[in-house]
Amino acid sequence: MNRIALINVVGLAPRFLDDRMPRLRDFASAGRAVPIETITPAVTCSVQSTMLTGAMPSGHGIVANGWWDREFAEPRFWKQSNELVQGEKIWDIAKQRDALFTCANLFWWFNMYSGADIAVTPRPMYPADGRKIPDIWTNPANLRHDLQAELGQFPLFKFWGPMAGIESSAWIAECAKIVEQQRSPTLSLVYLPHLDYNLQRLGPDDARIDDDLRAIDTVTGDLIDHYIARGVTPIILSEYGVTPVSRPIHINRALREAGLLAVRDELGREIPDFAAGAAFAIADHQIAHIYINHANRTDEVRTLVESLPGVEVVLDDEGKRARGLDHPRSGDLIAISDADAWFTYDFWLEEDKAPDYARTVDIHRKPGYDPRELFIDPSLAAPKARIAWKLLKKKLGFRTLLDVIPLDASLVKGSHGRPTDDPNDGPVLITSSTRSTEREFIRAAEIRDLALQCVFNS
């Protein structure tokens, strides 16, 4: 068997392989870089699941980063059990071919309780007093202590939130080096998220992302060198490309104003009562799953959503089948935005009625993905002092709300989920071999088999 590493540089696109990323540019020049034809939705959990199973969402069931759980009548975002991913994973197939095969999954999602031999994934501690303490979950369990003893506590607040930056990707890269040195897995899956942050904050055309490109190029280049020195073949890839956006689509507000979405008052604030109304949307970047409780209103819902500015298409059952999204977890209808638009989860009509979690980083409670969590509300006076004071109160055992996230959706300048129109803006695969693929592109669903071919020389 050959040993390989799939290094997922999130947001990397062919257009960035220039002087701003000299290490990856040279790696691509010596080998081959081909666009990846990604899936709908082009979001983290769905694309990674397709790459690891070779199936579309209709087969593996990961129809977005989150969806409506019809049995529990609750939205479920960013869950981590690998049991949610249906179908055979790459490590299952490889072990059937050779029992000596081992896999290290380092921060790819759905990373808990899988057949991978080594796993490292974010897993904060949530004491009953309301604190969120950075931590990781690992398999084997003692790896959790060993990694944080050597590298320090996992920088969770640099992995997601207003302070997200290069520190988390650097930590993950160092983690990958330690796992390689100590355990020498046959296949390493490494997730480096840094580019994703400012591509969403600033947009891909903002000159300020040049610093981000250089930073992740350095981290990735050093990791490539480490793997090559140890006889491991690195393969670089990305999940999706990020496009500039300027139009947020408040789909749930439109459904509410049409009398289709229900809300309830809790302590003077509003929360959605999704199962009580006729229809609602679970928004995820540039895709929105629309669930309809009253089937006789489906045509009304579809007509309304199709009329919203920024909506490119609404998929019915036939449309879902054509995109590989016909799965019971999917919405009854699925809306896809124009390239310059994205969907919010917002359902309130007045800001002072927004739920308390709207102004916090709360990826599990919010009924949709919220890129505003990458920002600190610009209207706040002395925000750093405000954050420091609230964190101090939390450490002292007082309950307090870290309410520093803005509600202004116009701050977001980049998004994804809808495959890009130009392959130069989309995801890319970079290999060291000029013969790894002679095609002009590779489908995301073919990544699993390509990796297996590299491992087994087939």
XYZ file of C-alpha atoms in Angstrom:
458
model
C 0.000 0.000 0.000
C 1.006 3.590 -0.628
C 0.442 6.167 2.113
C -1.425 9.322 1.127
C -2.812 12.470 2.765
C -5.928 14.284 1.533
C -5.401 17.882 2.662
C -8.632 19.866 2.455
C -7.772 23.565 2.008
C -11.267 24.997 2.312
C -12.161 27.644 -0.270
C -9.080 27.041 -2.427
C -9.806 27.778 -6.106
C -7.658 27.662 -9.262
C -7.737 31.470 -9.458
C -5.666 31.687 -6.260
C -2.742 29.589 -7.510
C -0.485 32.544 -8.290
C 2.259 34.544 -6.596
C 0.123 34.888 -3.467
C 0.374 31.129 -2.922
C 3.863 30.213 -4.161
C 4.083 26.857 -2.351
C 0.803 25.527 -3.741
C 1.419 27.155 -7.132
C 4.738 25.338 -7.453
C 3.241 22.069 -6.192
C 0.541 22.348 -8.857
C 3.060 23.300 -11.569
C 5.157 20.215 -10.831
C 2.095 17.985 -10.948
C -1.451 18.663 -12.048
C -4.331 20.865 -10.916
C -7.853 20.110 -12.143
C -11.203 21.661 -11.223
C -13.554 19.610 -9.088
C -17.141 19.415 -10.275
C -18.781 19.725 -6.891
C -22.306 18.835 -5.805
C -25.417 20.708 -4.772
C -25.251 21.807 -2.057
C -21.603 22.805 -2.160
C -21.304 22.970 1.631
C -18.874 21.291 4.003
C -20.815 18.342 5.398
C -22.444 17.364 2.105
C -19.303 17.583 -0.037
C -17.074 15.798 2.465
C -19.629 12.993 2.753
C -19.724 12.662 -1.038
C -15.924 12.570 -1.219
C -15.697 9.855 1.446
C -18.555 7.647 0.219
C -18.594 8.245 -3.536
C -22.349 8.878 -3.264
C -24.583 11.892 -3.797
C -26.663 13.279 -0.895
C -29.532 11.068 -2.055
C -27.298 8.130 -1.155
C -25.445 9.273 1.971
C -28.204 11.445 3.442
C -26.175 14.556 4.272
C -28.413 17.003 2.421
C -26.816 20.104 4.011
C -24.840 21.089 7.103
C -28.155 20.692 8.900
C -31.758 19.776 8.225
C -35.168 19.473 9.867
C -35.557 16.319 11.918
C -39.141 15.345 11.180
C -39.348 12.875 14.059
C -38.013 15.241 16.723
C -39.564 18.334 15.057
C -36.271 20.172 15.532
C -33.500 21.566 13.320
C -30.250 19.599 13.584
C -27.071 21.442 12.614
C -23.423 20.430 12.880
C -23.997 17.046 14.480
C -20.949 14.801 14.652
C -21.934 11.141 14.760
C -20.654 9.249 11.748
C -23.782 7.099 11.920
C -25.610 9.960 10.197
C -23.602 9.304 7.015
C -25.144 6.401 5.126
C -23.200 4.143 2.779
C -19.694 2.675 2.794
C -16.914 5.059 3.708
C -13.456 5.017 2.211
C -11.887 3.369 5.274
C -14.462 0.565 5.240
C -13.677 -0.323 1.627
C -9.918 -0.039 2.127
C -9.933 -2.351 5.145
C -11.822 -4.953 3.147
C -8.983 -4.879 0.614
C -6.178 -4.922 3.172
C -6.678 -5.384 6.914
C -3.460 -3.464 7.593
C -4.950 -0.227 6.194
C -5.369 2.548 8.764
C -7.042 5.958 8.517
C -6.599 9.164 10.523
C -9.510 11.594 10.243
C -8.254 14.970 11.446
C -11.154 17.423 11.593
C -13.183 16.278 8.594
C -16.789 16.345 9.788
C -18.970 13.485 11.153
C -15.819 12.291 12.852
C -17.181 10.599 15.968
C -17.674 6.826 16.342
C -16.639 5.916 12.812
C -14.494 3.080 11.477
C -11.488 5.394 11.171
C -8.625 4.227 13.385
C -7.621 7.709 14.548
C -9.961 10.668 14.975
C -9.570 14.245 16.179
C -12.493 16.666 16.082
C -13.681 19.785 17.971
C -15.817 18.925 20.985
C -16.280 21.817 23.457
C -17.255 21.189 27.061
C -20.551 22.800 28.113
C -20.776 22.944 31.931
C -24.203 23.611 33.420
C -23.174 27.159 34.358
C -23.321 28.213 30.691
C -19.611 28.238 29.867
C -18.175 26.869 26.603
C -14.694 25.454 27.158
C -12.497 24.592 24.144
C -11.719 20.903 23.832
C -11.440 18.049 21.346
C -12.731 14.484 21.060
C -10.254 11.852 19.949
C -9.948 8.188 19.205
C -8.001 6.738 20.905
C -9.150 8.717 23.937
C -5.661 9.360 25.345
C -4.693 11.206 22.161
C -6.839 14.101 23.433
C -4.470 14.666 26.364
C -1.286 14.041 24.403
C -2.098 16.539 21.632
C -3.169 19.348 23.944
C -0.231 18.742 26.247
C 2.125 19.290 23.315
C 0.225 21.890 21.272
C -1.806 23.652 23.947
C -5.571 23.794 24.197
C -7.298 23.564 20.835
C -8.014 27.196 19.778
C -11.776 26.731 19.386
C -12.518 30.449 19.270
C -10.027 30.794 16.403
C -11.747 27.883 14.613
C -15.118 29.633 14.406
C -16.529 32.992 15.478
C -15.419 36.626 15.239
C -11.818 35.742 16.155
C -11.486 32.862 13.657
C -8.071 32.932 11.993
C -4.945 31.049 10.979
C -4.233 29.744 14.489
C -6.757 26.901 14.219
C -5.461 25.699 10.846
C -1.877 25.873 12.144
C -2.881 23.807 15.193
C -4.550 21.190 12.987
C -1.489 21.013 10.721
C 0.786 20.445 13.731
C -1.668 17.843 15.008
C -1.415 16.088 11.623
C 2.389 16.035 11.883
C 2.261 14.473 15.348
C -0.218 11.808 14.256
C 1.927 11.025 11.220
C 5.107 10.749 13.300
C 3.547 8.597 16.022
C 1.080 6.427 14.102
C 1.925 6.547 10.367
C -1.625 6.031 9.030
C -2.134 4.781 5.501
C -4.593 7.597 4.789
C -4.678 10.959 6.543
C -7.636 13.299 6.121
C -6.678 16.846 7.129
C -9.029 19.841 7.259
C -7.566 23.373 7.036
C -10.429 25.938 7.229
C -8.584 29.262 7.288
C -9.475 30.657 3.843
C -13.174 30.217 4.500
C -13.283 32.996 7.092
C -12.296 36.125 5.186
C -13.696 34.790 1.924
C -17.064 35.109 3.669
C -16.262 38.262 5.627
C -14.654 40.198 2.779
C -15.476 38.317 -0.420
C -13.004 36.648 -2.798
C -12.243 39.861 -4.724
C -11.118 41.907 -1.710
C -7.388 42.649 -1.774
C -7.155 41.965 1.958
C -7.519 38.221 1.413
C -3.992 38.190 -0.036
C -2.667 37.882 3.519
C -4.959 34.909 4.131
C -3.775 33.214 0.955
C -0.150 33.640 2.003
C -0.834 32.404 5.539
C -2.578 29.171 4.542
C -0.042 28.633 1.740
C 2.745 28.608 4.325
C 0.908 26.222 6.659
C -0.054 23.886 3.817
C 3.366 24.028 2.187
C 5.102 23.027 5.427
C 2.645 20.154 5.875
C 3.277 18.980 2.307
C 7.023 18.982 2.965
C 6.530 17.006 6.173
C 4.494 14.323 4.427
C 6.844 14.029 1.452
C 9.860 13.661 3.765
C 8.117 10.693 5.396
C 7.156 8.987 2.138
C 3.525 10.110 2.143
C 1.931 11.414 -1.077
C -0.022 14.621 -0.409
C -3.159 15.398 -2.422
C -4.629 18.880 -2.043
C -8.322 19.503 -2.585
C -11.148 21.843 -1.658
C -14.884 21.433 -1.191
C -16.304 24.506 -2.887
C -15.534 27.941 -4.238
C -16.748 31.149 -2.605
C -18.393 33.831 -4.739
C -19.084 37.504 -3.954
C -22.561 38.167 -2.550
C -24.507 41.362 -1.924
C -28.109 40.192 -1.511
C -29.328 38.353 1.584
C -32.646 36.562 1.073
C -34.830 36.530 4.187
C -36.887 33.548 3.112
C -38.508 32.836 6.477
C -39.623 36.440 6.832
C -41.357 36.155 3.479
C -43.067 32.943 4.565
C -44.120 34.589 7.823
C -45.507 37.688 6.128
C -47.557 35.376 3.910
C -49.050 33.722 6.980
C -47.219 30.439 6.396
C -44.668 30.452 9.233
C -45.659 30.458 12.917
C -43.752 32.048 15.811
C -44.312 32.174 19.546
C -43.442 34.749 22.199
C -40.947 33.799 24.882
C -40.110 36.472 27.455
C -40.788 39.239 24.949
C -38.745 37.666 22.159
C -39.835 35.516 19.262
C -38.809 31.982 18.421
C -40.020 29.975 15.429
C -42.750 27.408 15.970
C -41.955 25.623 12.741
C -44.136 22.558 13.149
C -47.201 24.707 13.954
C -47.231 26.650 10.681
C -47.766 25.655 7.085
C -44.169 26.000 5.863
C -40.677 27.103 6.861
C -37.119 27.067 5.516
C -33.886 25.688 6.945
C -31.295 27.984 5.363
C -27.707 26.959 4.650
C -25.573 29.418 2.680
C -26.990 29.502 -0.875
C -29.468 26.682 -0.406
C -32.688 26.508 1.611
C -34.651 23.356 2.373
C -38.345 24.237 2.534
C -40.501 21.936 4.638
C -44.250 22.032 4.091
C -46.593 20.876 6.838
C -49.773 21.469 4.828
C -49.352 19.732 1.478
C -52.320 21.573 -0.047
C -50.303 24.806 0.138
C -47.263 23.525 -1.753
C -48.052 25.441 -4.950
C -48.585 28.624 -2.941
C -45.240 28.192 -1.192
C -43.425 27.466 -4.426
C -44.908 30.496 -6.190
C -43.972 32.741 -3.271
C -40.373 31.516 -3.037
C -39.841 31.654 -6.795
C -40.895 35.311 -6.712
C -38.292 36.335 -4.118
C -35.462 38.495 -5.523
C -32.234 36.469 -5.542
C -33.834 33.033 -5.908
C -32.523 31.262 -9.003
C -34.553 28.056 -8.922
C -36.882 26.048 -6.703
C -36.498 22.271 -6.964
C -39.491 19.957 -6.759
C -39.268 16.157 -6.581
C -38.005 15.884 -10.148
C -35.499 18.678 -9.615
C -34.211 17.031 -6.447
C -33.687 13.742 -8.265
C -31.761 15.496 -11.024
C -29.379 17.035 -8.452
C -28.984 13.916 -6.331
C -30.924 15.457 -3.442
C -33.955 13.167 -3.292
C -33.591 11.963 0.281
C -36.160 11.867 3.115
C -34.133 14.471 5.051
C -34.463 17.000 2.225
C -37.089 19.692 2.193
C -40.276 19.202 0.209
C -38.926 21.997 -1.981
C -35.341 23.229 -2.205
C -34.476 26.815 -3.134
C -31.121 27.738 -4.681
C -29.987 31.345 -4.808
C -28.434 33.411 -7.560
C -24.642 33.564 -7.519
C -24.626 36.940 -5.729
C -27.230 36.063 -3.088
C -27.558 33.851 0.013
C -30.272 32.735 2.449
C -30.560 33.891 6.048
C -32.494 31.948 8.657
C -34.093 35.184 9.988
C -37.773 34.977 10.861
C -38.305 38.060 13.076
C -39.726 41.272 11.638
C -38.376 43.637 14.331
C -34.817 43.484 15.642
C -35.825 43.821 19.300
C -37.920 40.666 18.876
C -34.996 38.551 17.647
C -34.225 35.599 19.959
C -31.336 36.023 22.373
C -29.226 33.439 20.527
C -29.322 35.534 17.329
C -26.641 37.861 18.711
C -24.384 35.032 19.901
C -22.232 32.313 18.367
C -24.627 29.376 18.673
C -24.257 26.933 15.802
C -26.563 24.303 17.290
C -29.518 26.410 18.420
C -29.926 28.560 15.321
C -32.294 27.061 12.716
C -29.837 27.704 9.915
C -26.251 28.613 9.133
C -25.291 32.152 10.193
C -22.113 33.650 8.666
C -22.649 36.809 10.756
C -21.033 34.835 13.566
C -17.732 35.768 11.917
C -18.294 39.436 12.828
C -18.422 41.577 15.939
C -21.342 43.993 15.804
C -19.812 47.259 14.477
C -22.430 49.293 16.351
C -21.083 48.193 19.748
C -19.005 50.689 21.714
C -15.712 49.239 23.011
C -16.528 45.674 21.914
C -13.251 44.191 23.186
C -13.878 45.546 26.664
C -17.449 44.243 26.506
C -16.258 40.768 25.547
C -13.526 40.752 28.213
C -16.005 41.774 30.918
C -18.524 39.110 29.927
C -15.856 36.406 29.757
C -14.648 37.417 33.222
C -18.195 37.111 34.553
C -18.457 33.647 33.030
C -15.179 32.587 34.662
C -16.476 33.840 38.004
C -19.525 31.634 37.628
C -22.111 34.242 36.619
C -24.509 33.521 33.779
C -24.242 36.104 31.032
C -24.912 36.363 27.298
C -21.997 37.000 24.950
C -24.262 39.017 22.662
C -21.785 40.642 20.270
C -22.877 39.202 16.898
C -24.582 41.630 14.459
C -27.977 41.085 12.854
C -27.041 43.045 9.717
C -26.874 40.473 6.903
C -25.364 42.991 4.480
C -21.995 42.584 6.252
C -21.487 39.183 4.587
C -19.586 39.504 1.306
C -18.973 35.890 0.245
C -20.968 32.667 0.180
C -21.201 29.204 -1.386
C -23.579 26.295 -1.772
C -24.489 26.906 -5.380
C -21.788 25.445 -7.674
C -19.848 28.275 -9.277
C -20.511 29.267 -12.891
C -16.777 29.513 -13.659
C -14.623 26.454 -12.786
C -11.766 28.862 -12.059
C -13.751 30.065 -9.037
C -14.687 26.585 -7.833
C -12.909 23.817 -5.930
C -9.696 22.238 -7.178
C -7.702 19.012 -6.903
C -3.890 19.223 -6.922
C -1.687 16.141 -7.170
C 2.040 15.629 -7.562
C 1.550 13.226 -10.469
C 0.919 14.552 -13.959
C -0.781 11.236 -14.767
C -3.143 11.139 -11.791
C -5.996 12.173 -14.054
C -5.934 13.192 -17.695
C -9.447 14.596 -17.636
C -10.265 18.292 -17.610
C -12.165 17.956 -14.317
C -13.002 15.402 -11.649
C -16.336 14.960 -9.909
C -16.509 15.194 -6.132
C -18.097 11.723 -6.102
C -14.943 10.306 -7.753
C -12.518 11.482 -5.041
C -13.047 8.348 -2.932
C -12.083 6.014 -5.757
C -9.163 8.205 -6.821
C -7.767 8.017 -3.294
C -8.240 4.242 -3.205
C -6.439 3.948 -6.539
C -3.515 5.922 -5.127
C -3.348 3.707 -2.027
C -3.594 0.379 -3.851
C -1.859 1.209 -7.170
C -4.999 0.197 -9.044
